[in-house]
mmCIF file of C-alpha atoms in Angstrom:
data_model
loop_
_atom_site.group_PDB
_atom_site.id
_atom_site.type_symbol
_atom_site.label_atom_id
_atom_site.label_comp_id
_atom_site.label_asym_id
_atom_site.label_seq_id
_atom_site.Cartn_x
_atom_site.Cartn_y
_atom_site.Cartn_z
ATOM 1 C CA MET A 1 0.143 0.004 -0.128
ATOM 2 C CA GLU A 2 3.107 2.578 1.105
ATOM 3 C CA ALA A 3 4.045 1.866 -2.731
ATOM 4 C CA SER A 4 1.590 2.695 -4.235
ATOM 5 C CA VAL A 5 1.069 5.807 -2.093
ATOM 6 C CA VAL A 6 4.807 6.904 -2.978
ATOM 7 C CA ARG A 7 3.876 6.310 -6.413
ATOM 8 C CA PHE A 8 1.151 8.397 -6.638
ATOM 9 C CA PHE A 9 2.122 11.782 -5.239
ATOM 10 C CA GLU A 10 5.602 11.065 -7.210
ATOM 11 C CA ASN A 11 3.882 12.338 -9.624
ATOM 12 C CA PHE A 12 1.042 14.493 -8.029
ATOM 13 C CA ASP A 13 -0.358 17.488 -10.704
ATOM 14 C CA LYS A 14 -2.403 19.315 -8.229
ATOM 15 C CA ASP A 15 -4.168 21.040 -10.461
ATOM 16 C CA ALA A 16 -5.207 18.217 -11.919
ATOM 17 C CA TYR A 17 -7.589 17.010 -9.260
ATOM 18 C CA ARG A 18 -9.429 20.199 -9.288
ATOM 19 C CA ILE A 19 -11.877 22.101 -10.940
ATOM 20 C CA GLY A 20 -13.243 25.957 -10.678
ATOM 21 C CA SER A 21 -17.310 26.651 -9.621
ATOM 22 C CA GLU A 22 -18.139 28.197 -12.429
ATOM 23 C CA ASP A 23 -16.450 25.039 -14.735
ATOM 24 C CA PHE A 24 -18.132 22.766 -12.567
ATOM 25 C CA ILE A 25 -21.100 24.032 -14.058
ATOM 26 C CA TYR A 26 -19.780 24.884 -17.747
ATOM 27 C CA SER A 27 -18.512 20.983 -17.541
ATOM 28 C CA VAL A 28 -21.618 19.641 -16.449
ATOM 29 C CA LYS A 29 -23.731 20.845 -19.647
ATOM 30 C CA ALA A 30 -20.496 20.203 -22.217
ATOM 31 C CA ASN A 31 -19.943 17.066 -21.208
ATOM 32 C CA PRO A 32 -23.228 14.440 -20.813
ATOM 33 C CA ASP A 33 -20.412 11.704 -20.166
ATOM 34 C CA VAL A 34 -19.159 13.174 -16.956
ATOM 35 C CA PHE A 35 -19.872 12.051 -13.596
ATOM 36 C CA ILE A 36 -21.334 13.727 -10.555
ATOM 37 C CA ILE A 37 -20.395 12.801 -6.850
ATOM 38 C CA ASP A 38 -22.698 14.692 -4.354
ATOM 39 C CA LEU A 39 -21.291 13.759 -0.757
ATOM 40 C CA ARG A 40 -23.784 15.981 1.107
ATOM 41 C CA LYS A 41 -26.657 14.394 3.555
ATOM 42 C CA ALA A 42 -29.022 11.970 1.976
ATOM 43 C CA GLU A 43 -31.573 14.476 3.184
ATOM 44 C CA ASP A 44 -30.229 17.159 1.538
ATOM 45 C CA TYR A 45 -29.233 16.033 -1.586
ATOM 46 C CA GLU A 46 -32.454 15.483 -1.774
ATOM 47 C CA ALA A 47 -33.990 18.557 -1.637
ATOM 48 C CA GLU A 48 -32.088 20.043 -4.258
ATOM 49 C CA HIS A 49 -28.643 19.566 -6.030
ATOM 50 C CA ILE A 50 -26.156 19.535 -9.400
ATOM 51 C CA SER A 51 -28.663 18.008 -12.805
ATOM 52 C CA TYR A 52 -27.325 14.411 -12.607
ATOM 53 C CA ALA A 53 -24.963 13.894 -9.367
ATOM 54 C CA ARG A 54 -25.161 10.898 -7.821
ATOM 55 C CA ASN A 55 -25.842 11.178 -4.040
ATOM 56 C CA ILE A 56 -23.017 8.632 -2.497
ATOM 57 C CA PRO A 57 -22.499 10.298 1.277
ATOM 58 C CA TRP A 58 -18.821 11.124 2.859
ATOM 59 C CA GLY A 59 -18.648 8.587 4.942
ATOM 60 C CA MET A 60 -18.317 4.508 4.891
ATOM 61 C CA ASP A 61 -20.967 4.753 1.817
ATOM 62 C CA LEU A 62 -17.851 5.762 -0.217
ATOM 63 C CA TRP A 63 -16.207 2.372 -0.078
ATOM 64 C CA ALA A 64 -19.780 0.718 0.100
ATOM 65 C CA PHE A 65 -21.274 2.516 -3.283
ATOM 66 C CA ILE A 66 -17.179 2.526 -4.623
ATOM 67 C CA ASP A 67 -18.379 -0.124 -7.980
ATOM 68 C CA ARG A 68 -21.440 2.096 -8.105
ATOM 69 C CA VAL A 69 -18.854 4.564 -9.710
ATOM 70 C CA PRO A 70 -18.048 4.330 -13.549
ATOM 71 C CA GLN A 71 -13.721 4.215 -13.730
ATOM 72 C CA SER A 72 -14.561 4.509 -17.683
ATOM 73 C CA ARG A 73 -15.644 8.429 -17.138
ATOM 74 C CA PRO A 74 -14.273 12.169 -15.375
ATOM 75 C CA ILE A 75 -15.555 11.909 -12.495
ATOM 76 C CA LEU A 76 -16.446 15.134 -10.476
ATOM 77 C CA VAL A 77 -17.473 15.707 -6.846
ATOM 78 C CA TYR A 78 -19.067 18.653 -4.639
ATOM 79 C CA SER A 79 -19.801 18.585 -0.612
ATOM 80 C CA TYR A 80 -20.564 21.109 2.101
ATOM 81 C CA ASN A 81 -17.143 22.150 2.079
ATOM 82 C CA LYS A 82 -14.106 21.982 -0.513
ATOM 83 C CA GLU A 83 -11.705 19.961 2.103
ATOM 84 C CA GLU A 84 -14.513 17.076 1.621
ATOM 85 C CA SER A 85 -14.583 16.835 -1.890
ATOM 86 C CA PHE A 86 -10.473 16.564 -1.900
ATOM 87 C CA MET A 87 -10.505 13.884 0.474
ATOM 88 C CA ALA A 88 -12.556 12.216 -1.827
ATOM 89 C CA THR A 89 -11.119 13.149 -5.132
ATOM 90 C CA ALA A 90 -7.539 11.826 -3.060
ATOM 91 C CA LEU A 91 -9.409 8.496 -2.156
ATOM 92 C CA LEU A 92 -10.861 7.668 -5.776
ATOM 93 C CA ALA A 93 -7.797 8.737 -7.333
ATOM 94 C CA LEU A 94 -5.685 6.206 -5.584
ATOM 95 C CA ALA A 95 -8.532 3.325 -6.046
ATOM 96 C CA GLY A 96 -7.422 4.352 -9.926
ATOM 97 C CA TYR A 97 -10.074 6.954 -11.017
ATOM 98 C CA SER A 98 -10.644 10.754 -13.364
ATOM 99 C CA VAL A 99 -11.297 12.274 -10.400
ATOM 100 C CA LYS A 100 -11.546 16.071 -10.014
ATOM 101 C CA GLY A 101 -13.168 17.814 -7.051
ATOM 102 C CA VAL A 102 -14.948 20.684 -7.364
ATOM 103 C CA ASP A 103 -12.731 23.812 -5.592
ATOM 104 C CA ALA A 104 -16.052 25.031 -3.841
ATOM 105 C CA GLY A 105 -18.403 24.325 -1.400
ATOM 106 C CA TRP A 106 -22.616 23.743 -1.880
ATOM 107 C CA GLU A 107 -23.390 26.921 -0.507
ATOM 108 C CA GLU A 108 -20.886 28.874 -3.355
ATOM 109 C CA ILE A 109 -21.780 26.221 -5.967
ATOM 110 C CA ALA A 110 -25.895 26.784 -5.166
ATOM 111 C CA LEU A 111 -25.302 30.843 -5.620
ATOM 112 C CA LEU A 112 -24.110 30.768 -8.774
ATOM 113 C CA GLU A 113 -26.840 32.338 -11.879
ATOM 114 C CA SER A 114 -25.013 29.515 -14.365
ATOM 115 C CA ALA A 115 -26.377 26.372 -11.795
ATOM 116 C CA LYS A 116 -30.163 27.478 -10.749
ATOM 117 C CA PRO A 117 -30.953 25.991 -14.499
ATOM 118 C CA MET A 118 -29.102 22.646 -13.551
ATOM 119 C CA MET A 119 -31.142 22.137 -9.976
ATOM 120 C CA THR A 120 -32.865 19.100 -9.818
ATOM 121 C CA LYS A 121 -34.944 17.845 -6.484
ATOM 122 C CA GLY A 122 -35.269 13.961 -6.174
ATOM 123 C CA ARG A 123 -33.194 10.660 -7.214
ATOM 124 C CA GLU A 124 -30.959 9.897 -9.226
ATOM 125 C CA ARG A 125 -30.557 5.949 -10.092
ATOM 126 C CA PHE A 126 -27.322 4.164 -9.866
ATOM 127 C CA HIS A 127 -26.641 2.068 -13.211
ATOM 128 C CA GLN A 128 -25.202 -0.971 -13.068
ATOM 129 C CA VAL A 129 -21.489 -0.453 -14.804
ATOM 130 C CA PRO A 130 -18.832 -2.444 -15.230
ATOM 131 C CA PRO A 131 -16.532 -3.599 -12.019
ATOM 132 C CA PRO A 132 -14.037 -0.838 -11.436
ATOM 133 C CA ASP A 133 -10.260 -2.670 -11.238
ATOM 134 C CA ILE A 134 -9.112 -1.402 -7.055
ATOM 135 C CA SER A 135 -6.265 -3.837 -5.938
ATOM 136 C CA GLU A 136 -7.695 -5.533 -2.357
ATOM 137 C CA GLU A 137 -5.006 -2.956 -1.021
ATOM 138 C CA VAL A 138 -6.845 -0.514 -1.774
ATOM 139 C CA ARG A 139 -9.992 -1.012 -1.019
ATOM 140 C CA LEU A 140 -9.047 -1.982 2.777
ATOM 141 C CA ALA A 141 -7.354 0.739 2.697
ATOM 142 C CA ILE A 142 -10.441 3.127 2.723
ATOM 143 C CA LYS A 143 -12.454 1.043 4.307
ATOM 144 C CA ARG A 144 -10.036 1.435 7.052
ATOM 145 C CA PHE A 145 -10.107 5.286 6.262
ATOM 146 C CA PHE A 146 -13.880 5.458 7.110
ATOM 147 C CA GLU A 147 -13.448 3.183 10.197
ATOM 148 C CA GLU A 148 -11.707 5.378 11.859
ATOM 149 C CA MET A 149 -13.214 8.408 10.420
ATOM 150 C CA ASP A 150 -16.226 6.480 12.433
ATOM 151 C CA LEU A 151 -14.599 6.457 15.999
ATOM 152 C CA LEU A 152 -14.413 10.413 15.483
ATOM 153 C CA LYS A 153 -17.633 11.089 14.761
ATOM 154 C CA ASP A 154 -19.278 13.873 17.309
ATOM 155 C CA SER A 155 -16.180 15.466 18.374
ATOM 156 C CA MET A 156 -14.394 18.944 17.354
ATOM 157 C CA MET A 157 -12.486 16.082 14.822
ATOM 158 C CA ASP A 158 -15.600 15.249 12.943
ATOM 159 C CA ARG A 159 -15.436 13.975 9.636
ATOM 160 C CA TYR A 160 -11.290 14.668 9.857
ATOM 161 C CA THR A 161 -12.209 18.460 10.157
ATOM 162 C CA VAL A 162 -11.486 20.689 12.782
ATOM 163 C CA TYR A 163 -12.992 24.125 12.564
ATOM 164 C CA PRO A 164 -10.155 27.250 12.492
ATOM 165 C CA GLU A 165 -11.761 28.424 16.241
ATOM 166 C CA ASP A 166 -11.604 24.642 17.911
ATOM 167 C CA ALA A 167 -8.217 24.240 16.634
ATOM 168 C CA LEU A 168 -7.156 27.386 18.395
ATOM 169 C CA PHE A 169 -8.464 25.848 21.290
ATOM 170 C CA MET A 170 -7.081 23.048 20.821
ATOM 171 C CA TYR A 171 -3.417 24.229 20.843
ATOM 172 C CA GLU A 172 -4.855 27.147 23.839
ATOM 173 C CA ASN A 173 -5.412 23.942 26.075
ATOM 174 C CA LYS A 174 -2.077 22.161 25.262
ATOM 175 C CA GLU A 175 -3.636 19.188 24.630
ATOM 176 C CA GLU A 176 -1.201 16.924 24.503
ATOM 177 C CA ASP A 177 -2.540 14.250 22.640
ATOM 178 C CA LYS A 178 -2.144 16.681 19.357
ATOM 179 C CA ILE A 179 0.255 18.116 17.323
ATOM 180 C CA PHE A 180 0.419 20.917 14.514
ATOM 181 C CA LEU A 181 1.785 19.935 11.120
ATOM 182 C CA CYS A 182 2.042 22.761 8.752
ATOM 183 C CA ILE A 183 2.531 21.325 4.929
ATOM 184 C CA ASP A 184 3.897 25.268 3.299
ATOM 185 C CA SER A 185 7.563 25.979 2.715
ATOM 186 C CA GLU A 186 6.617 29.253 3.707
ATOM 187 C CA ASN A 187 3.604 30.779 5.770
ATOM 188 C CA ALA A 188 2.800 34.532 4.889
ATOM 189 C CA ASP A 189 0.065 35.025 7.392
ATOM 190 C CA PRO A 190 0.938 31.937 9.950
ATOM 191 C CA PRO A 191 -1.847 31.255 12.488
ATOM 192 C CA PRO A 192 -0.485 31.110 16.129
ATOM 193 C CA TYR A 193 0.413 27.319 16.098
ATOM 194 C CA PHE A 194 2.705 28.287 13.662
ATOM 195 C CA GLU A 195 5.488 28.046 16.001
ATOM 196 C CA GLN A 196 4.658 24.939 17.532
ATOM 197 C CA SER A 197 3.972 23.847 14.318
ATOM 198 C CA ILE A 198 5.721 20.493 12.580
ATOM 199 C CA LEU A 199 6.867 21.318 9.503
ATOM 200 C CA ILE A 200 6.702 18.843 6.380
ATOM 201 C CA PRO A 201 6.595 20.741 3.017
ATOM 202 C CA PHE A 202 4.147 19.310 0.838
ATOM 203 C CA GLY A 203 5.228 16.949 -2.086
ATOM 204 C CA PRO A 204 6.552 14.056 -3.095
ATOM 205 C CA GLY A 205 9.246 12.510 -0.584
ATOM 206 C CA MET A 206 7.202 14.232 2.180
ATOM 207 C CA HIS A 207 6.577 10.849 3.557
ATOM 208 C CA LEU A 208 10.208 10.192 4.120
ATOM 209 C CA GLN A 209 9.993 12.121 7.245
ATOM 210 C CA PHE A 210 6.635 10.967 8.168
ATOM 211 C CA GLU A 211 8.763 7.967 10.903
ATOM 212 C CA ASN A 212 9.793 10.800 13.092
ATOM 213 C CA LEU A 213 6.222 12.076 13.441
ATOM 214 C CA PRO A 214 4.636 11.215 16.809
ATOM 215 C CA PRO A 215 2.025 8.829 17.788
ATOM 216 C CA LEU A 216 -0.513 11.752 18.713
ATOM 217 C CA PHE A 217 -2.983 13.591 16.319
ATOM 218 C CA LEU A 218 -1.997 15.750 13.496
ATOM 219 C CA LEU A 219 -3.745 18.676 12.720
ATOM 220 C CA VAL A 220 -3.256 19.132 9.197
ATOM 221 C CA TYR A 221 -2.732 22.905 8.040
ATOM 222 C CA GLY A 222 -1.076 24.746 4.213
ATOM 223 C CA SER A 223 -2.735 26.997 2.843
ATOM 224 C CA ASP A 224 -4.062 25.119 -0.549
ATOM 225 C CA PRO A 225 -6.889 23.080 1.172
ATOM 226 C CA LEU A 226 -6.620 20.506 -1.367
ATOM 227 C CA GLU A 227 -2.548 19.805 -0.417
ATOM 228 C CA ALA A 228 -3.441 20.000 3.341
ATOM 229 C CA SER A 229 -6.608 17.008 2.218
ATOM 230 C CA PHE A 230 -4.378 15.241 0.598
ATOM 231 C CA ALA A 231 -2.015 14.877 2.922
ATOM 232 C CA VAL A 232 -4.812 13.751 5.472
ATOM 233 C CA VAL A 233 -5.584 10.332 3.191
ATOM 234 C CA TRP A 234 -1.268 10.353 2.745
ATOM 235 C CA LEU A 235 -1.517 10.291 6.190
ATOM 236 C CA ARG A 236 -4.229 8.027 7.160
ATOM 237 C CA PHE A 237 -3.472 5.496 4.570
ATOM 238 C CA PHE A 238 0.421 5.418 6.431
ATOM 239 C CA GLY A 239 -1.249 4.997 9.573
ATOM 240 C CA TYR A 240 -0.652 8.482 10.797
ATOM 241 C CA TYR A 241 -3.679 10.878 12.859
ATOM 242 C CA GLY A 242 -3.820 12.995 10.115
ATOM 243 C CA VAL A 243 -6.547 15.529 10.902
ATOM 244 C CA LEU A 244 -7.848 18.916 8.691
ATOM 245 C CA ILE A 245 -7.898 22.055 9.224
ATOM 246 C CA GLN A 246 -10.859 24.045 7.831
ATOM 247 C CA SER A 247 -9.792 27.152 5.618
#
């Protein structure tokens, strides 16, 4: 598993895994072959979603329904926030999908004038697709990712994310089971906990520094939400306790 993750990040191009909100709507209109995943809760999805989007709520459902996602089609993912979209993108990319996460949360997407004609209600049906070519090793890693996420349910680290104000609270209270991890090579506007952070710049080879990380919750932050989201997935696949501070 570790070798697969290392190979993936050796050729990592962050711009290949994100799409702006306006470009997302344009792609949905222009390309009928695109497969859209809405990661929000079922009740929110049914109330309103982008036409043709299938609902796979963020969590164990993504592992359970991954065989319903066609590997032969381009995948676009959106959620309540861009961080969840990017973490799902990282998981699907590691599973061999051609996928991009929308660089915006649902509220921002829904406000777009171009999106309004694309809104619909109810549910979109899944169709039978050829079985995806996903190694058992990757399947188990994704399952473990969500099993460990469920252990944090209803905590300040629910869904592998921490609000900035909660991160500051943890810092000020000197919570001993947590430490901060900055993935920026430079930080123009450092948070209060920057001086107490471990610094591991994002990029190929960053995993070589993981072995020195303590067995604590690693509160990950950086100036690029996509890089921070992918870093959390990378850490989790290597067996570390990565959690993302929302931007």
